[in-house]
């Protein structure tokens, strides 16, 4: 499957090792949160490899030389709830980043995103936004968040997720072809509408990891 030049699935062995532990149904919330944090840090490293730099003078114990400093202000934009767990790992890499929360939940019947929190200031305060959400299923939540950020005036936006369904990748890259997408894995498909009470609900990623919010916060 070709999702175009802006989709970057990770091939890093540490990411793939940790992702396997994350998927495991027996992984408890504490370990699950640690893994989300660690995978996010590794994906954050990959997603920031083209950030702009400016030259700055630096004095070492031995000499004056020229070094580099990040030239752009970065905004981390976690989609509540599940995106929250991705903030700390990436923030550690870029402690000067701003964090702007967007609250969306997916309506269980329609699978459409419903916004419940947005406190973005009137005009943008950052040059690069990293949208954080572990799961890209239908793509509705990610598309809605990028819509919000573009309306806000954000010029450069990247999506950083952990597992994506092909359906969500197609939808996001079609709606926002200028957005880079960094993910740990592209899975097989989404669950169809249930035909018996034993079936899982519609719109879950298979094989996936279940509900990323519930597994982090112990609410499932
Ligand atoms: C999950 C996930 C994404 C969304 C993905 O959130 O964290 O935000 O679903 O699905 P989509 O690509 O079809 O929009 P959920 O709505 O379950 O909310 P939660 O994070 O609060 O649990
Ligand atoms: N949200 C999740 O948390 N998991 C899925 O598989 C799909 C949406």
mmCIF file of C-alpha atoms and ligand atoms in Angstrom:
data_model
loop_
_atom_site.group_PDB
_atom_site.id
_atom_site.type_symbol
_atom_site.label_atom_id
_atom_site.label_comp_id
_atom_site.label_asym_id
_atom_site.label_seq_id
_atom_site.Cartn_x
_atom_site.Cartn_y
_atom_site.Cartn_z
ATOM 1 C CA UNK A 1 0.000 0.000 0.000
ATOM 2 C CA UNK A 2 1.371 3.393 -0.946
ATOM 3 C CA UNK A 3 0.311 6.339 1.190
ATOM 4 C CA UNK A 4 2.582 8.869 -0.490
ATOM 5 C CA UNK A 5 5.812 10.600 0.389
ATOM 6 C CA UNK A 6 4.582 12.231 3.602
ATOM 7 C CA UNK A 7 3.784 9.048 5.538
ATOM 8 C CA UNK A 8 6.736 7.794 7.589
ATOM 9 C CA UNK A 9 6.262 4.413 9.286
ATOM 10 C CA UNK A 10 9.131 3.816 11.712
ATOM 11 C CA UNK A 11 11.490 0.934 11.070
ATOM 12 C CA UNK A 12 13.460 1.483 14.279
ATOM 13 C CA UNK A 13 13.985 -1.816 16.139
ATOM 14 C CA UNK A 14 13.310 -0.220 19.536
ATOM 15 C CA UNK A 15 9.998 1.182 18.299
ATOM 16 C CA UNK A 16 8.893 -2.173 16.906
ATOM 17 C CA UNK A 17 9.995 -4.047 20.049
ATOM 18 C CA UNK A 18 8.149 -1.651 22.356
ATOM 19 C CA UNK A 19 5.083 -1.563 20.100
ATOM 20 C CA UNK A 20 4.736 -5.332 20.451
ATOM 21 C CA UNK A 21 4.710 -4.999 24.251
ATOM 22 C CA UNK A 22 2.173 -2.181 23.943
ATOM 23 C CA UNK A 23 -0.198 -4.308 21.863
ATOM 24 C CA UNK A 24 -0.141 -7.184 24.357
ATOM 25 C CA UNK A 25 -3.513 -7.554 26.072
ATOM 26 C CA UNK A 26 -1.678 -8.448 29.313
ATOM 27 C CA UNK A 27 0.253 -5.161 29.490
ATOM 28 C CA UNK A 28 -1.027 -3.267 32.558
ATOM 29 C CA UNK A 29 -1.781 0.501 32.503
ATOM 30 C CA UNK A 30 1.484 1.489 34.282
ATOM 31 C CA UNK A 31 3.636 -0.380 31.763
ATOM 32 C CA UNK A 32 1.357 0.765 28.937
ATOM 33 C CA UNK A 33 1.916 4.431 29.903
ATOM 34 C CA UNK A 34 5.697 3.905 30.085
ATOM 35 C CA UNK A 35 5.695 2.342 26.624
ATOM 36 C CA UNK A 36 3.562 5.140 25.123
ATOM 37 C CA UNK A 37 6.027 7.655 26.576
ATOM 38 C CA UNK A 38 9.098 5.799 25.270
ATOM 39 C CA UNK A 39 7.683 5.132 21.790
ATOM 40 C CA UNK A 40 6.585 8.772 21.558
ATOM 41 C CA UNK A 41 10.090 9.950 22.378
ATOM 42 C CA UNK A 42 11.551 7.767 19.622
ATOM 43 C CA UNK A 43 8.908 8.897 17.106
ATOM 44 C CA UNK A 44 9.407 12.495 18.199
ATOM 45 C CA UNK A 45 13.113 12.164 17.421
ATOM 46 C CA UNK A 46 12.263 10.902 13.933
ATOM 47 C CA UNK A 47 9.572 13.549 13.340
ATOM 48 C CA UNK A 48 11.865 16.447 14.227
ATOM 49 C CA UNK A 49 14.796 15.588 11.993
ATOM 50 C CA UNK A 50 14.031 18.473 9.579
ATOM 51 C CA UNK A 51 13.441 21.264 12.103
ATOM 52 C CA UNK A 52 15.132 24.536 11.170
ATOM 53 C CA UNK A 53 18.260 25.626 13.038
ATOM 54 C CA UNK A 54 19.964 28.954 13.551
ATOM 55 C CA UNK A 55 23.651 29.428 14.272
ATOM 56 C CA UNK A 56 24.522 30.644 17.764
ATOM 57 C CA UNK A 57 27.830 31.448 19.436
ATOM 58 C CA UNK A 58 28.876 29.159 22.294
ATOM 59 C CA UNK A 59 31.782 29.349 24.704
ATOM 60 C CA UNK A 60 33.265 25.992 25.647
ATOM 61 C CA UNK A 61 35.862 25.656 28.432
ATOM 62 C CA UNK A 62 38.470 25.845 25.654
ATOM 63 C CA UNK A 63 37.254 28.219 22.949
ATOM 64 C CA UNK A 64 34.552 30.297 21.333
ATOM 65 C CA UNK A 65 32.768 28.393 18.592
ATOM 66 C CA UNK A 66 29.530 28.320 16.643
ATOM 67 C CA UNK A 67 26.711 25.970 17.556
ATOM 68 C CA UNK A 68 23.045 25.594 16.715
ATOM 69 C CA UNK A 69 19.744 26.316 18.334
ATOM 70 C CA UNK A 70 16.208 25.497 17.211
ATOM 71 C CA UNK A 71 15.006 28.373 15.045
ATOM 72 C CA UNK A 72 11.283 27.754 15.298
ATOM 73 C CA UNK A 73 8.863 27.648 18.191
ATOM 74 C CA UNK A 74 7.299 24.188 18.490
ATOM 75 C CA UNK A 75 3.776 23.435 19.704
ATOM 76 C CA UNK A 76 2.777 19.989 20.976
ATOM 77 C CA UNK A 77 -0.944 19.419 20.406
ATOM 78 C CA UNK A 78 -2.212 16.291 22.188
ATOM 79 C CA UNK A 79 -5.732 15.159 21.300
ATOM 80 C CA UNK A 80 -7.461 14.331 24.603
ATOM 81 C CA UNK A 81 -7.499 11.911 26.172
ATOM 82 C CA UNK A 82 -5.163 9.370 24.633
ATOM 83 C CA UNK A 83 -2.749 11.907 23.142
ATOM 84 C CA UNK A 84 -1.878 13.129 26.660
ATOM 85 C CA UNK A 85 0.393 10.141 27.239
ATOM 86 C CA UNK A 86 2.512 11.118 24.250
ATOM 87 C CA UNK A 87 3.396 14.590 25.553
ATOM 88 C CA UNK A 88 6.025 13.912 28.222
ATOM 89 C CA UNK A 89 8.435 11.840 26.129
ATOM 90 C CA UNK A 90 8.531 14.410 23.327
ATOM 91 C CA UNK A 91 8.520 17.372 25.714
ATOM 92 C CA UNK A 92 11.655 16.012 27.333
ATOM 93 C CA UNK A 93 13.376 16.315 23.949
ATOM 94 C CA UNK A 94 12.122 19.891 23.472
ATOM 95 C CA UNK A 95 11.463 21.430 26.898
ATOM 96 C CA UNK A 96 10.881 24.833 25.287
ATOM 97 C CA UNK A 97 7.834 23.583 23.362
ATOM 98 C CA UNK A 98 4.373 24.933 24.141
ATOM 99 C CA UNK A 99 1.554 22.434 24.790
ATOM 100 C CA UNK A 100 -1.925 23.189 23.461
ATOM 101 C CA UNK A 101 -4.663 20.649 24.256
ATOM 102 C CA UNK A 102 -7.524 19.809 21.928
ATOM 103 C CA UNK A 103 -10.406 17.807 23.416
ATOM 104 C CA UNK A 104 -12.229 15.514 21.005
ATOM 105 C CA UNK A 105 -14.104 12.290 21.505
ATOM 106 C CA UNK A 106 -15.366 9.972 18.830
ATOM 107 C CA UNK A 107 -19.136 9.521 18.853
ATOM 108 C CA UNK A 108 -19.703 5.765 19.267
ATOM 109 C CA UNK A 109 -22.555 5.627 16.741
ATOM 110 C CA UNK A 110 -21.422 7.982 13.976
ATOM 111 C CA UNK A 111 -17.627 7.697 14.602
ATOM 112 C CA UNK A 112 -17.522 11.451 14.018
ATOM 113 C CA UNK A 113 -15.269 13.574 16.272
ATOM 114 C CA UNK A 114 -17.015 15.847 18.769
ATOM 115 C CA UNK A 115 -15.023 18.799 20.110
ATOM 116 C CA UNK A 116 -15.234 19.578 23.843
ATOM 117 C CA UNK A 117 -12.035 21.540 24.614
ATOM 118 C CA UNK A 118 -10.051 24.177 22.752
ATOM 119 C CA UNK A 119 -8.308 27.081 24.467
ATOM 120 C CA UNK A 120 -6.043 28.125 21.612
ATOM 121 C CA UNK A 121 -5.267 31.846 21.774
ATOM 122 C CA UNK A 122 -6.527 34.114 18.989
ATOM 123 C CA UNK A 123 -3.400 33.925 16.856
ATOM 124 C CA UNK A 124 -0.731 31.255 16.548
ATOM 125 C CA UNK A 125 2.202 31.367 18.973
ATOM 126 C CA UNK A 126 4.209 28.552 17.354
ATOM 127 C CA UNK A 127 5.629 27.868 13.903
ATOM 128 C CA UNK A 128 5.508 24.056 13.916
ATOM 129 C CA UNK A 129 2.708 21.950 15.455
ATOM 130 C CA UNK A 130 3.102 18.277 16.329
ATOM 131 C CA UNK A 131 -0.378 16.743 16.685
ATOM 132 C CA UNK A 132 -0.172 13.803 19.108
ATOM 133 C CA UNK A 133 -2.645 10.911 19.164
ATOM 134 C CA UNK A 134 -1.678 7.233 19.436
ATOM 135 C CA UNK A 135 -4.547 5.986 17.244
ATOM 136 C CA UNK A 136 -5.437 7.040 13.693
ATOM 137 C CA UNK A 137 -8.548 4.952 12.967
ATOM 138 C CA UNK A 138 -11.038 6.581 10.555
ATOM 139 C CA UNK A 139 -8.838 9.691 10.656
ATOM 140 C CA UNK A 140 -11.746 11.907 11.720
ATOM 141 C CA UNK A 141 -10.132 13.148 14.955
ATOM 142 C CA UNK A 142 -6.785 13.918 13.317
ATOM 143 C CA UNK A 143 -8.430 15.683 10.362
ATOM 144 C CA UNK A 144 -10.610 17.785 12.691
ATOM 145 C CA UNK A 145 -7.567 18.777 14.760
ATOM 146 C CA UNK A 146 -5.540 19.781 11.708
ATOM 147 C CA UNK A 147 -8.592 21.759 10.493
ATOM 148 C CA UNK A 148 -8.651 23.600 13.838
ATOM 149 C CA UNK A 149 -4.905 24.323 13.701
ATOM 150 C CA UNK A 150 -5.025 25.556 10.103
ATOM 151 C CA UNK A 151 -7.963 27.842 10.930
ATOM 152 C CA UNK A 152 -5.865 29.096 13.865
ATOM 153 C CA UNK A 153 -3.146 29.997 11.360
ATOM 154 C CA UNK A 154 -0.616 27.197 11.955
ATOM 155 C CA UNK A 155 1.681 27.005 8.950
ATOM 156 C CA UNK A 156 3.500 23.709 9.462
ATOM 157 C CA UNK A 157 1.782 20.689 10.984
ATOM 158 C CA UNK A 158 2.944 17.118 11.552
ATOM 159 C CA UNK A 159 0.903 14.236 12.942
ATOM 160 C CA UNK A 160 2.688 11.836 15.310
ATOM 161 C CA UNK A 161 0.781 8.641 16.120
ATOM 162 C CA UNK A 162 1.528 5.072 17.141
ATOM 163 C CA UNK A 163 -0.861 2.859 15.128
ATOM 164 C CA UNK A 164 -2.689 3.863 11.953
ATOM 165 C CA UNK A 165 -5.352 2.053 9.950
ATOM 166 C CA UNK A 166 -5.082 2.291 6.151
ATOM 167 C CA UNK A 167 -8.521 3.958 6.122
ATOM 168 C CA UNK A 168 -7.312 6.746 8.429
ATOM 169 C CA UNK A 169 -4.083 7.287 6.519
ATOM 170 C CA UNK A 170 -5.970 7.614 3.226
ATOM 171 C CA UNK A 171 -8.429 10.061 4.763
ATOM 172 C CA UNK A 172 -5.793 12.216 6.508
ATOM 173 C CA UNK A 173 -3.414 12.415 3.545
ATOM 174 C CA UNK A 174 -6.341 13.223 1.218
ATOM 175 C CA UNK A 175 -7.748 15.958 3.487
ATOM 176 C CA UNK A 176 -4.331 17.394 4.399
ATOM 177 C CA UNK A 177 -1.685 16.372 1.841
ATOM 178 C CA UNK A 178 0.770 18.907 3.320
ATOM 179 C CA UNK A 179 0.910 17.180 6.734
ATOM 180 C CA UNK A 180 3.733 14.718 7.504
ATOM 181 C CA UNK A 181 2.534 11.589 9.297
ATOM 182 C CA UNK A 182 4.963 9.739 11.609
ATOM 183 C CA UNK A 183 3.768 6.427 13.001
ATOM 184 C CA UNK A 184 5.099 3.212 14.504
ATOM 185 C CA UNK A 185 2.899 0.854 12.437
ATOM 186 C CA UNK A 186 0.266 0.624 9.742
ATOM 187 C CA UNK A 187 -2.236 -2.088 10.652
ATOM 188 C CA UNK A 188 -4.670 -4.140 8.566
ATOM 189 C CA UNK A 189 -8.183 -2.713 8.782
ATOM 190 C CA UNK A 190 -10.972 -1.289 10.956
ATOM 191 C CA UNK A 191 -13.634 -3.441 12.593
ATOM 192 C CA UNK A 192 -16.977 -3.412 10.706
ATOM 193 C CA UNK A 193 -20.321 -2.727 12.426
ATOM 194 C CA UNK A 194 -20.948 -5.587 14.892
ATOM 195 C CA UNK A 195 -23.269 -8.343 13.723
ATOM 196 C CA UNK A 196 -23.570 -9.997 17.164
ATOM 197 C CA UNK A 197 -23.274 -8.767 20.775
ATOM 198 C CA UNK A 198 -19.920 -10.590 21.081
ATOM 199 C CA UNK A 199 -18.342 -8.595 18.246
ATOM 200 C CA UNK A 200 -16.098 -5.594 19.040
ATOM 201 C CA UNK A 201 -17.563 -2.132 18.375
ATOM 202 C CA UNK A 202 -17.192 -0.582 14.930
ATOM 203 C CA UNK A 203 -14.119 1.412 13.930
ATOM 204 C CA UNK A 204 -11.401 -0.249 16.042
ATOM 205 C CA UNK A 205 -7.992 -0.876 14.503
ATOM 206 C CA UNK A 206 -7.125 -4.555 13.866
ATOM 207 C CA UNK A 207 -4.858 -5.952 15.222
ATOM 208 C CA UNK A 208 -4.314 -2.618 17.013
ATOM 209 C CA UNK A 209 -4.105 -2.471 20.787
ATOM 210 C CA UNK A 210 -7.707 -1.867 21.843
ATOM 211 C CA UNK A 211 -8.757 1.473 23.321
ATOM 212 C CA UNK A 212 -5.628 3.571 23.872
ATOM 213 C CA UNK A 213 -7.361 5.995 26.266
ATOM 214 C CA UNK A 214 -8.847 3.271 28.438
ATOM 215 C CA UNK A 215 -5.602 1.288 28.513
ATOM 216 C CA UNK A 216 -3.589 4.335 29.665
ATOM 217 C CA UNK A 217 -6.042 5.596 32.230
ATOM 218 C CA UNK A 218 -7.297 2.216 33.494
ATOM 219 C CA UNK A 219 -10.882 3.029 32.545
ATOM 220 C CA UNK A 220 -11.718 0.135 30.225
HETATM 221 C C1 LIG B 1 -9.581 7.632 20.121
HETATM 222 C C2 LIG B 1 -8.147 7.968 19.722
HETATM 223 C C3 LIG B 1 -8.337 9.022 18.679
HETATM 224 C C4 LIG B 1 -9.605 8.563 17.989
HETATM 225 C C5 LIG B 1 -9.217 7.880 16.718
HETATM 226 O O1 LIG B 1 -10.070 8.588 20.994
HETATM 227 O O2 LIG B 1 -7.345 8.383 20.785
HETATM 228 O O3 LIG B 1 -8.484 10.329 19.197
HETATM 229 O O4 LIG B 1 -10.253 7.643 18.870
HETATM 230 O O5 LIG B 1 -10.313 7.555 15.978
HETATM 231 P P1 LIG B 1 -10.646 8.245 14.577
HETATM 232 O O6 LIG B 1 -9.380 8.239 13.783
HETATM 233 O O7 LIG B 1 -11.692 7.338 14.012
HETATM 234 O O8 LIG B 1 -11.153 9.633 14.836
HETATM 235 P P2 LIG B 1 -11.490 8.451 21.710
HETATM 236 O O9 LIG B 1 -12.543 9.157 20.907
HETATM 237 O O10 LIG B 1 -11.755 7.020 22.045
HETATM 238 O O11 LIG B 1 -11.310 9.320 22.998
HETATM 239 P P3 LIG B 1 -10.325 9.110 24.251
HETATM 240 O O12 LIG B 1 -8.929 9.388 23.770
HETATM 241 O O13 LIG B 1 -10.820 10.157 25.196
HETATM 242 O O14 LIG B 1 -10.491 7.722 24.790
HETATM 243 N N1 LIG B 2 -9.407 4.517 19.207
HETATM 244 C C1 LIG B 2 -8.687 3.635 19.938
HETATM 245 O O1 LIG B 2 -8.302 3.925 21.075
HETATM 246 N N2 LIG B 2 -8.435 2.423 19.398
HETATM 247 C C2 LIG B 2 -8.851 2.083 18.161
HETATM 248 O O2 LIG B 2 -8.560 0.953 17.732
HETATM 249 C C3 LIG B 2 -9.585 3.018 17.415
HETATM 250 C C4 LIG B 2 -9.851 4.237 17.961
#
